[in-house]
């Protein structure tokens, strides 16, 4: 017995020793495979996203629906998607990087892919999912999709709550092959997103059983050489602040570059170290013209959002790498506090500050950053957010599952807008699908029906109809609102004459800000 057991153990050890090592070749073939930059929501963001399908840098979106959620969220952010939380740590236990958030329902799929050509070899496509929802149903759509041969797809169905789950797809190529690396999630039953997992995808790794070729290593080293060239140019005559530290980083990178035995991990580490040193040096030694920045004194604010306009001079548009607004609760905000470059367009850019705390004093100002790392600031504006709204809604379910999903998502988005922009409370509309309604309608008090035309099954429609429900725009659009909320004189025939301008200083100020017009 002992002899047989020892023999079996030795055989197992020999088998393990004979197994081929998997080499990580991800960076050769895939962009943004770790979802570690280009965040849609960062560590400082809060609130919930109810409906938003965003692009992902490096990946092609293959999604047919226009509701539910995709986006890249930084690890540890308080921002939730469809009510689901993002994990506090990555799959490896670190707090770095980001995840691709995925949520849908009604048998729909949220898919992204990259087209590649892979050489002969045995491959493993490895991903990791985290699900914070209390439901576990759903299907992984991770797959290798060759252009002509049989696809190799994940068989994973089910995502445990509150833990990381690794998903691996293996395939072998007997010749160079073109195809797609695909990732995604499918709600594989015909019911709403509340009944499915809401997974976060941490990374995509492509492994092969043979080490990188010289040609593939050249791809890695070319990236390192590019950063070395950039650093040497910035170093110049060595007279800048922190030049010694930059020179040391350049020397270390060159040593890796000249090492024929260097591994891909060592090249990656050298690139990261030199990029960090170069970035620090450039900020310590700004060059070029300083922009003159103007913060428009007009602004708008809600409970968790604020909006501002800006302008600049002294530099050309081609010199500017970033412009936006920064803010804090301290009187002198800088780009090292909160900042945003996100904007809406209406007669110019309207910059959008998000995830503020209700009923709080803030300070904001415009900023511009140039290619030479010069940072210019405009004047500071102090403002107060208003208390957050407290309205909700109920849905009247119908037999049309698709309409239910679209209207529910639109209603949630509309309610989120009103709660985050106003302090309304005590209003709870009942919203449902009615195929006999041409567009949409809502009576005073909040009984709302949305018709079969999908162009009206949108958040904007729900928001408009809610105004009927609270009486701002009376049902059937009577003359009341035009007479009481805008300047005009009611005549015997029931018509209204006059300028038609909205009454009230606050409304006028907001509309003038929004339209970028100081007179009308």
mmCIF file with all atom_site columns, N, CA and C in Angstrom, residues 295-296 299-301 305-308 324-340 353-354 356-357 359-367 377-385:
data_model
loop_
_atom_site.group_PDB
_atom_site.id
_atom_site.type_symbol
_atom_site.label_atom_id
_atom_site.label_alt_id
_atom_site.label_comp_id
_atom_site.label_asym_id
_atom_site.label_entity_id
_atom_site.label_seq_id
_atom_site.pdbx_PDB_ins_code
_atom_site.Cartn_x
_atom_site.Cartn_y
_atom_site.Cartn_z
_atom_site.occupancy
_atom_site.B_iso_or_equiv
_atom_site.pdbx_formal_charge
_atom_site.auth_seq_id
_atom_site.auth_comp_id
_atom_site.auth_asym_id
_atom_site.auth_atom_id
_atom_site.pdbx_PDB_model_num
ATOM 1   N N  . UNK A 1 295 ? -14.437 82.022 -15.113 1.00 0.00 ? 295 UNK A N  1
ATOM 2   C CA . UNK A 1 295 ? -15.597 81.281 -14.617 1.00 0.00 ? 295 UNK A CA 1
ATOM 3   C C  . UNK A 1 295 ? -16.830 82.157 -14.812 1.00 0.00 ? 295 UNK A C  1
ATOM 4   N N  . UNK A 1 296 ? -17.792 81.701 -15.600 1.00 0.00 ? 296 UNK A N  1
ATOM 5   C CA . UNK A 1 296 ? -19.028 82.457 -15.780 1.00 0.00 ? 296 UNK A CA 1
ATOM 6   C C  . UNK A 1 296 ? -19.727 82.586 -14.424 1.00 0.00 ? 296 UNK A C  1
ATOM 7   N N  . UNK A 1 299 ? -24.750 80.226 -12.863 1.00 0.00 ? 299 UNK A N  1
ATOM 8   C CA . UNK A 1 299 ? -24.672 78.778 -12.685 1.00 0.00 ? 299 UNK A CA 1
ATOM 9   C C  . UNK A 1 299 ? -26.059 78.256 -12.328 1.00 0.00 ? 299 UNK A C  1
ATOM 10  N N  . UNK A 1 300 ? -26.196 76.947 -12.269 1.00 0.00 ? 300 UNK A N  1
ATOM 11  C CA . UNK A 1 300 ? -27.430 76.304 -11.815 1.00 0.00 ? 300 UNK A CA 1
ATOM 12  C C  . UNK A 1 300 ? -27.036 75.183 -10.875 1.00 0.00 ? 300 UNK A C  1
ATOM 13  N N  . UNK A 1 301 ? -27.921 74.871 -9.936  1.00 0.00 ? 301 UNK A N  1
ATOM 14  C CA . UNK A 1 301 ? -27.619 73.779 -9.003  1.00 0.00 ? 301 UNK A CA 1
ATOM 15  C C  . UNK A 1 301 ? -28.895 73.108 -8.560  1.00 0.00 ? 301 UNK A C  1
ATOM 16  N N  . UNK A 1 305 ? -26.280 67.941 -7.934  1.00 0.00 ? 305 UNK A N  1
ATOM 17  C CA . UNK A 1 305 ? -25.624 68.368 -9.163  1.00 0.00 ? 305 UNK A CA 1
ATOM 18  C C  . UNK A 1 305 ? -25.493 69.881 -9.196  1.00 0.00 ? 305 UNK A C  1
ATOM 19  N N  . UNK A 1 306 ? -24.532 70.351 -9.965  1.00 0.00 ? 306 UNK A N  1
ATOM 20  C CA . UNK A 1 306 ? -24.399 71.778 -10.265 1.00 0.00 ? 306 UNK A CA 1
ATOM 21  C C  . UNK A 1 306 ? -23.865 71.906 -11.685 1.00 0.00 ? 306 UNK A C  1
ATOM 22  N N  . UNK A 1 307 ? -24.074 73.067 -12.280 1.00 0.00 ? 307 UNK A N  1
ATOM 23  C CA . UNK A 1 307 ? -23.714 73.285 -13.681 1.00 0.00 ? 307 UNK A CA 1
ATOM 24  C C  . UNK A 1 307 ? -23.050 74.655 -13.824 1.00 0.00 ? 307 UNK A C  1
ATOM 25  N N  . UNK A 1 308 ? -21.991 74.715 -14.627 1.00 0.00 ? 308 UNK A N  1
ATOM 26  C CA . UNK A 1 308 ? -21.286 75.970 -14.824 1.00 0.00 ? 308 UNK A CA 1
ATOM 27  C C  . UNK A 1 308 ? -20.804 76.138 -16.258 1.00 0.00 ? 308 UNK A C  1
ATOM 28  N N  . UNK A 1 324 ? -12.357 72.154 -17.565 1.00 0.00 ? 324 UNK A N  1
ATOM 29  C CA . UNK A 1 324 ? -13.553 71.752 -16.848 1.00 0.00 ? 324 UNK A CA 1
ATOM 30  C C  . UNK A 1 324 ? -13.731 72.564 -15.593 1.00 0.00 ? 324 UNK A C  1
ATOM 31  N N  . UNK A 1 325 ? -14.342 71.950 -14.586 1.00 0.00 ? 325 UNK A N  1
ATOM 32  C CA . UNK A 1 325 ? -14.578 72.590 -13.299 1.00 0.00 ? 325 UNK A CA 1
ATOM 33  C C  . UNK A 1 325 ? -14.017 71.713 -12.186 1.00 0.00 ? 325 UNK A C  1
ATOM 34  N N  . UNK A 1 326 ? -13.443 72.342 -11.181 1.00 0.00 ? 326 UNK A N  1
ATOM 35  C CA . UNK A 1 326 ? -13.037 71.642 -9.976  1.00 0.00 ? 326 UNK A CA 1
ATOM 36  C C  . UNK A 1 326 ? -13.856 72.203 -8.816  1.00 0.00 ? 326 UNK A C  1
ATOM 37  N N  . UNK A 1 327 ? -14.001 71.417 -7.764  1.00 0.00 ? 327 UNK A N  1
ATOM 38  C CA . UNK A 1 327 ? -14.802 71.877 -6.632  1.00 0.00 ? 327 UNK A CA 1
ATOM 39  C C  . UNK A 1 327 ? -14.390 71.172 -5.342  1.00 0.00 ? 327 UNK A C  1
ATOM 40  N N  . UNK A 1 328 ? -14.748 71.781 -4.227  1.00 0.00 ? 328 UNK A N  1
ATOM 41  C CA . UNK A 1 328 ? -14.505 71.206 -2.907  1.00 0.00 ? 328 UNK A CA 1
ATOM 42  C C  . UNK A 1 328 ? -15.377 71.934 -1.897  1.00 0.00 ? 328 UNK A C  1
ATOM 43  N N  . UNK A 1 329 ? -15.334 71.496 -0.664  1.00 0.00 ? 329 UNK A N  1
ATOM 44  C CA . UNK A 1 329 ? -16.013 72.205 0.414   1.00 0.00 ? 329 UNK A CA 1
ATOM 45  C C  . UNK A 1 329 ? -15.102 73.249 1.047   1.00 0.00 ? 329 UNK A C  1
ATOM 46  N N  . UNK A 1 330 ? -13.871 73.324 0.558   1.00 0.00 ? 330 UNK A N  1
ATOM 47  C CA . UNK A 1 330 ? -12.931 74.355 1.004   1.00 0.00 ? 330 UNK A CA 1
ATOM 48  C C  . UNK A 1 330 ? -12.971 75.524 0.029   1.00 0.00 ? 330 UNK A C  1
ATOM 49  N N  . UNK A 1 331 ? -12.633 76.732 0.476   1.00 0.00 ? 331 UNK A N  1
ATOM 50  C CA . UNK A 1 331 ? -12.821 77.930 -0.353  1.00 0.00 ? 331 UNK A CA 1
ATOM 51  C C  . UNK A 1 331 ? -11.961 78.026 -1.605  1.00 0.00 ? 331 UNK A C  1
ATOM 52  N N  . UNK A 1 332 ? -10.872 77.242 -1.688  1.00 0.00 ? 332 UNK A N  1
ATOM 53  C CA . UNK A 1 332 ? -9.992  77.353 -2.857  1.00 0.00 ? 332 UNK A CA 1
ATOM 54  C C  . UNK A 1 332 ? -9.831  75.967 -3.491  1.00 0.00 ? 332 UNK A C  1
ATOM 55  N N  . UNK A 1 333 ? -10.782 75.530 -4.301  1.00 0.00 ? 333 UNK A N  1
ATOM 56  C CA . UNK A 1 333 ? -10.675 74.206 -4.931  1.00 0.00 ? 333 UNK A CA 1
ATOM 57  C C  . UNK A 1 333 ? -9.580  74.176 -5.991  1.00 0.00 ? 333 UNK A C  1
ATOM 58  N N  . UNK A 1 334 ? -8.940  73.023 -6.159  1.00 0.00 ? 334 UNK A N  1
ATOM 59  C CA . UNK A 1 334 ? -7.919  72.817 -7.184  1.00 0.00 ? 334 UNK A CA 1
ATOM 60  C C  . UNK A 1 334 ? -8.212  71.518 -7.927  1.00 0.00 ? 334 UNK A C  1
ATOM 61  N N  . UNK A 1 335 ? -7.421  71.233 -8.955  1.00 0.00 ? 335 UNK A N  1
ATOM 62  C CA . UNK A 1 335 ? -7.605  70.004 -9.726  1.00 0.00 ? 335 UNK A CA 1
ATOM 63  C C  . UNK A 1 335 ? -7.263  68.769 -8.903  1.00 0.00 ? 335 UNK A C  1
ATOM 64  N N  . UNK A 1 336 ? -6.612  68.946 -7.746  1.00 0.00 ? 336 UNK A N  1
ATOM 65  C CA . UNK A 1 336 ? -6.318  67.820 -6.875  1.00 0.00 ? 336 UNK A CA 1
ATOM 66  C C  . UNK A 1 336 ? -7.494  67.475 -5.972  1.00 0.00 ? 336 UNK A C  1
ATOM 67  N N  . UNK A 1 337 ? -8.540  68.314 -5.994  1.00 0.00 ? 337 UNK A N  1
ATOM 68  C CA . UNK A 1 337 ? -9.789  67.997 -5.302  1.00 0.00 ? 337 UNK A CA 1
ATOM 69  C C  . UNK A 1 337 ? -10.691 67.268 -6.297  1.00 0.00 ? 337 UNK A C  1
ATOM 70  N N  . UNK A 1 338 ? -11.969 67.483 -6.265  1.00 0.00 ? 338 UNK A N  1
ATOM 71  C CA . UNK A 1 338 ? -12.867 66.908 -7.264  1.00 0.00 ? 338 UNK A CA 1
ATOM 72  C C  . UNK A 1 338 ? -12.796 67.740 -8.544  1.00 0.00 ? 338 UNK A C  1
ATOM 73  N N  . UNK A 1 339 ? -12.899 67.066 -9.688  1.00 0.00 ? 339 UNK A N  1
ATOM 74  C CA . UNK A 1 339 ? -12.930 67.812 -10.945 1.00 0.00 ? 339 UNK A CA 1
ATOM 75  C C  . UNK A 1 339 ? -13.695 67.023 -11.996 1.00 0.00 ? 339 UNK A C  1
ATOM 76  N N  . UNK A 1 340 ? -14.216 67.729 -12.988 1.00 0.00 ? 340 UNK A N  1
ATOM 77  C CA . UNK A 1 340 ? -14.961 67.075 -14.050 1.00 0.00 ? 340 UNK A CA 1
ATOM 78  C C  . UNK A 1 340 ? -14.689 67.763 -15.377 1.00 0.00 ? 340 UNK A C  1
ATOM 79  N N  . UNK A 1 353 ? -21.226 69.094 -12.707 1.00 0.00 ? 353 UNK A N  1
ATOM 80  C CA . UNK A 1 353 ? -20.689 68.593 -11.447 1.00 0.00 ? 353 UNK A CA 1
ATOM 81  C C  . UNK A 1 353 ? -21.702 67.609 -10.869 1.00 0.00 ? 353 UNK A C  1
ATOM 82  N N  . UNK A 1 354 ? -21.267 66.408 -10.544 1.00 0.00 ? 354 UNK A N  1
ATOM 83  C CA . UNK A 1 354 ? -22.179 65.367 -10.087 1.00 0.00 ? 354 UNK A CA 1
ATOM 84  C C  . UNK A 1 354 ? -21.795 64.856 -8.704  1.00 0.00 ? 354 UNK A C  1
ATOM 85  N N  . UNK A 1 356 ? -22.763 65.483 -5.674  1.00 0.00 ? 356 UNK A N  1
ATOM 86  C CA . UNK A 1 356 ? -22.618 66.388 -4.551  1.00 0.00 ? 356 UNK A CA 1
ATOM 87  C C  . UNK A 1 356 ? -23.542 65.941 -3.422  1.00 0.00 ? 356 UNK A C  1
ATOM 88  N N  . UNK A 1 357 ? -23.280 66.447 -2.220  1.00 0.00 ? 357 UNK A N  1
ATOM 89  C CA . UNK A 1 357 ? -24.139 66.159 -1.086  1.00 0.00 ? 357 UNK A CA 1
ATOM 90  C C  . UNK A 1 357 ? -25.252 67.206 -1.005  1.00 0.00 ? 357 UNK A C  1
ATOM 91  N N  . UNK A 1 359 ? -27.957 69.912 0.365   1.00 0.00 ? 359 UNK A N  1
ATOM 92  C CA . UNK A 1 359 ? -27.962 70.931 1.417   1.00 0.00 ? 359 UNK A CA 1
ATOM 93  C C  . UNK A 1 359 ? -26.558 71.172 1.982   1.00 0.00 ? 359 UNK A C  1
ATOM 94  N N  . UNK A 1 360 ? -25.607 71.407 1.090   1.00 0.00 ? 360 UNK A N  1
ATOM 95  C CA . UNK A 1 360 ? -24.198 71.561 1.473   1.00 0.00 ? 360 UNK A CA 1
ATOM 96  C C  . UNK A 1 360 ? -23.598 72.763 0.752   1.00 0.00 ? 360 UNK A C  1
ATOM 97  N N  . UNK A 1 361 ? -22.688 73.450 1.430   1.00 0.00 ? 361 UNK A N  1
ATOM 98  C CA . UNK A 1 361 ? -21.974 74.575 0.830   1.00 0.00 ? 361 UNK A CA 1
ATOM 99  C C  . UNK A 1 361 ? -20.757 74.070 0.055   1.00 0.00 ? 361 UNK A C  1
ATOM 100 N N  . UNK A 1 362 ? -20.638 74.489 -1.202  1.00 0.00 ? 362 UNK A N  1
ATOM 101 C CA . UNK A 1 362 ? -19.503 74.107 -2.045  1.00 0.00 ? 362 UNK A CA 1
ATOM 102 C C  . UNK A 1 362 ? -18.871 75.349 -2.678  1.00 0.00 ? 362 UNK A C  1
ATOM 103 N N  . UNK A 1 363 ? -17.634 75.141 -3.171  1.00 0.00 ? 363 UNK A N  1
ATOM 104 C CA . UNK A 1 363 ? -16.913 76.155 -3.927  1.00 0.00 ? 363 UNK A CA 1
ATOM 105 C C  . UNK A 1 363 ? -16.460 75.511 -5.231  1.00 0.00 ? 363 UNK A C  1
ATOM 106 N N  . UNK A 1 364 ? -16.679 76.215 -6.352  1.00 0.00 ? 364 UNK A N  1
ATOM 107 C CA . UNK A 1 364 ? -16.268 75.665 -7.635  1.00 0.00 ? 364 UNK A CA 1
ATOM 108 C C  . UNK A 1 364 ? -15.608 76.754 -8.474  1.00 0.00 ? 364 UNK A C  1
ATOM 109 N N  . UNK A 1 365 ? -14.751 76.335 -9.392  1.00 0.00 ? 365 UNK A N  1
ATOM 110 C CA . UNK A 1 365 ? -14.155 77.264 -10.351 1.00 0.00 ? 365 UNK A CA 1
ATOM 111 C C  . UNK A 1 365 ? -13.694 76.504 -11.587 1.00 0.00 ? 365 UNK A C  1
ATOM 112 N N  . UNK A 1 366 ? -13.633 77.207 -12.693 1.00 0.00 ? 366 UNK A N  1
ATOM 113 C CA . UNK A 1 366 ? -13.188 76.613 -13.950 1.00 0.00 ? 366 UNK A CA 1
ATOM 114 C C  . UNK A 1 366 ? -11.670 76.483 -13.956 1.00 0.00 ? 366 UNK A C  1
ATOM 115 N N  . UNK A 1 367 ? -11.176 75.534 -14.749 1.00 0.00 ? 367 UNK A N  1
ATOM 116 C CA . UNK A 1 367 ? -9.724  75.363 -14.893 1.00 0.00 ? 367 UNK A CA 1
ATOM 117 C C  . UNK A 1 367 ? -9.404  74.942 -16.320 1.00 0.00 ? 367 UNK A C  1
ATOM 118 N N  . UNK A 1 377 ? -6.692  78.932 -13.498 1.00 0.00 ? 377 UNK A N  1
ATOM 119 C CA . UNK A 1 377 ? -7.970  78.848 -12.787 1.00 0.00 ? 377 UNK A CA 1
ATOM 120 C C  . UNK A 1 377 ? -8.770  80.124 -12.989 1.00 0.00 ? 377 UNK A C  1
ATOM 121 N N  . UNK A 1 378 ? -10.094 79.994 -12.970 1.00 0.00 ? 378 UNK A N  1
ATOM 122 C CA . UNK A 1 378 ? -10.986 81.138 -12.963 1.00 0.00 ? 378 UNK A CA 1
ATOM 123 C C  . UNK A 1 378 ? -11.374 81.517 -11.541 1.00 0.00 ? 378 UNK A C  1
ATOM 124 N N  . UNK A 1 379 ? -12.263 82.502 -11.424 1.00 0.00 ? 379 UNK A N  1
ATOM 125 C CA . UNK A 1 379 ? -12.731 82.938 -10.109 1.00 0.00 ? 379 UNK A CA 1
ATOM 126 C C  . UNK A 1 379 ? -13.556 81.834 -9.448  1.00 0.00 ? 379 UNK A C  1
ATOM 127 N N  . UNK A 1 380 ? -13.593 81.878 -8.114  1.00 0.00 ? 380 UNK A N  1
ATOM 128 C CA . UNK A 1 380 ? -14.319 80.886 -7.325  1.00 0.00 ? 380 UNK A CA 1
ATOM 129 C C  . UNK A 1 380 ? -15.770 81.331 -7.138  1.00 0.00 ? 380 UNK A C  1
ATOM 130 N N  . UNK A 1 381 ? -16.690 80.392 -7.262  1.00 0.00 ? 381 UNK A N  1
ATOM 131 C CA . UNK A 1 381 ? -18.106 80.615 -6.970  1.00 0.00 ? 381 UNK A CA 1
ATOM 132 C C  . UNK A 1 381 ? -18.487 79.789 -5.743  1.00 0.00 ? 381 UNK A C  1
ATOM 133 N N  . UNK A 1 382 ? -19.125 80.424 -4.781  1.00 0.00 ? 382 UNK A N  1
ATOM 134 C CA . UNK A 1 382 ? -19.683 79.686 -3.646  1.00 0.00 ? 382 UNK A CA 1
ATOM 135 C C  . UNK A 1 382 ? -21.165 79.422 -3.923  1.00 0.00 ? 382 UNK A C  1
ATOM 136 N N  . UNK A 1 383 ? -21.615 78.207 -3.666  1.00 0.00 ? 383 UNK A N  1
ATOM 137 C CA . UNK A 1 383 ? -23.024 77.885 -3.887  1.00 0.00 ? 383 UNK A CA 1
ATOM 138 C C  . UNK A 1 383 ? -23.479 76.833 -2.877  1.00 0.00 ? 383 UNK A C  1
ATOM 139 N N  . UNK A 1 384 ? -24.798 76.703 -2.751  1.00 0.00 ? 384 UNK A N  1
ATOM 140 C CA . UNK A 1 384 ? -25.393 75.739 -1.825  1.00 0.00 ? 384 UNK A CA 1
ATOM 141 C C  . UNK A 1 384 ? -26.295 74.789 -2.607  1.00 0.00 ? 384 UNK A C  1
ATOM 142 N N  . UNK A 1 385 ? -26.109 73.495 -2.424  1.00 0.00 ? 385 UNK A N  1
ATOM 143 C CA . UNK A 1 385 ? -27.045 72.538 -3.003  1.00 0.00 ? 385 UNK A CA 1
ATOM 144 C C  . UNK A 1 385 ? -28.341 72.562 -2.201  1.00 0.00 ? 385 UNK A C  1
#
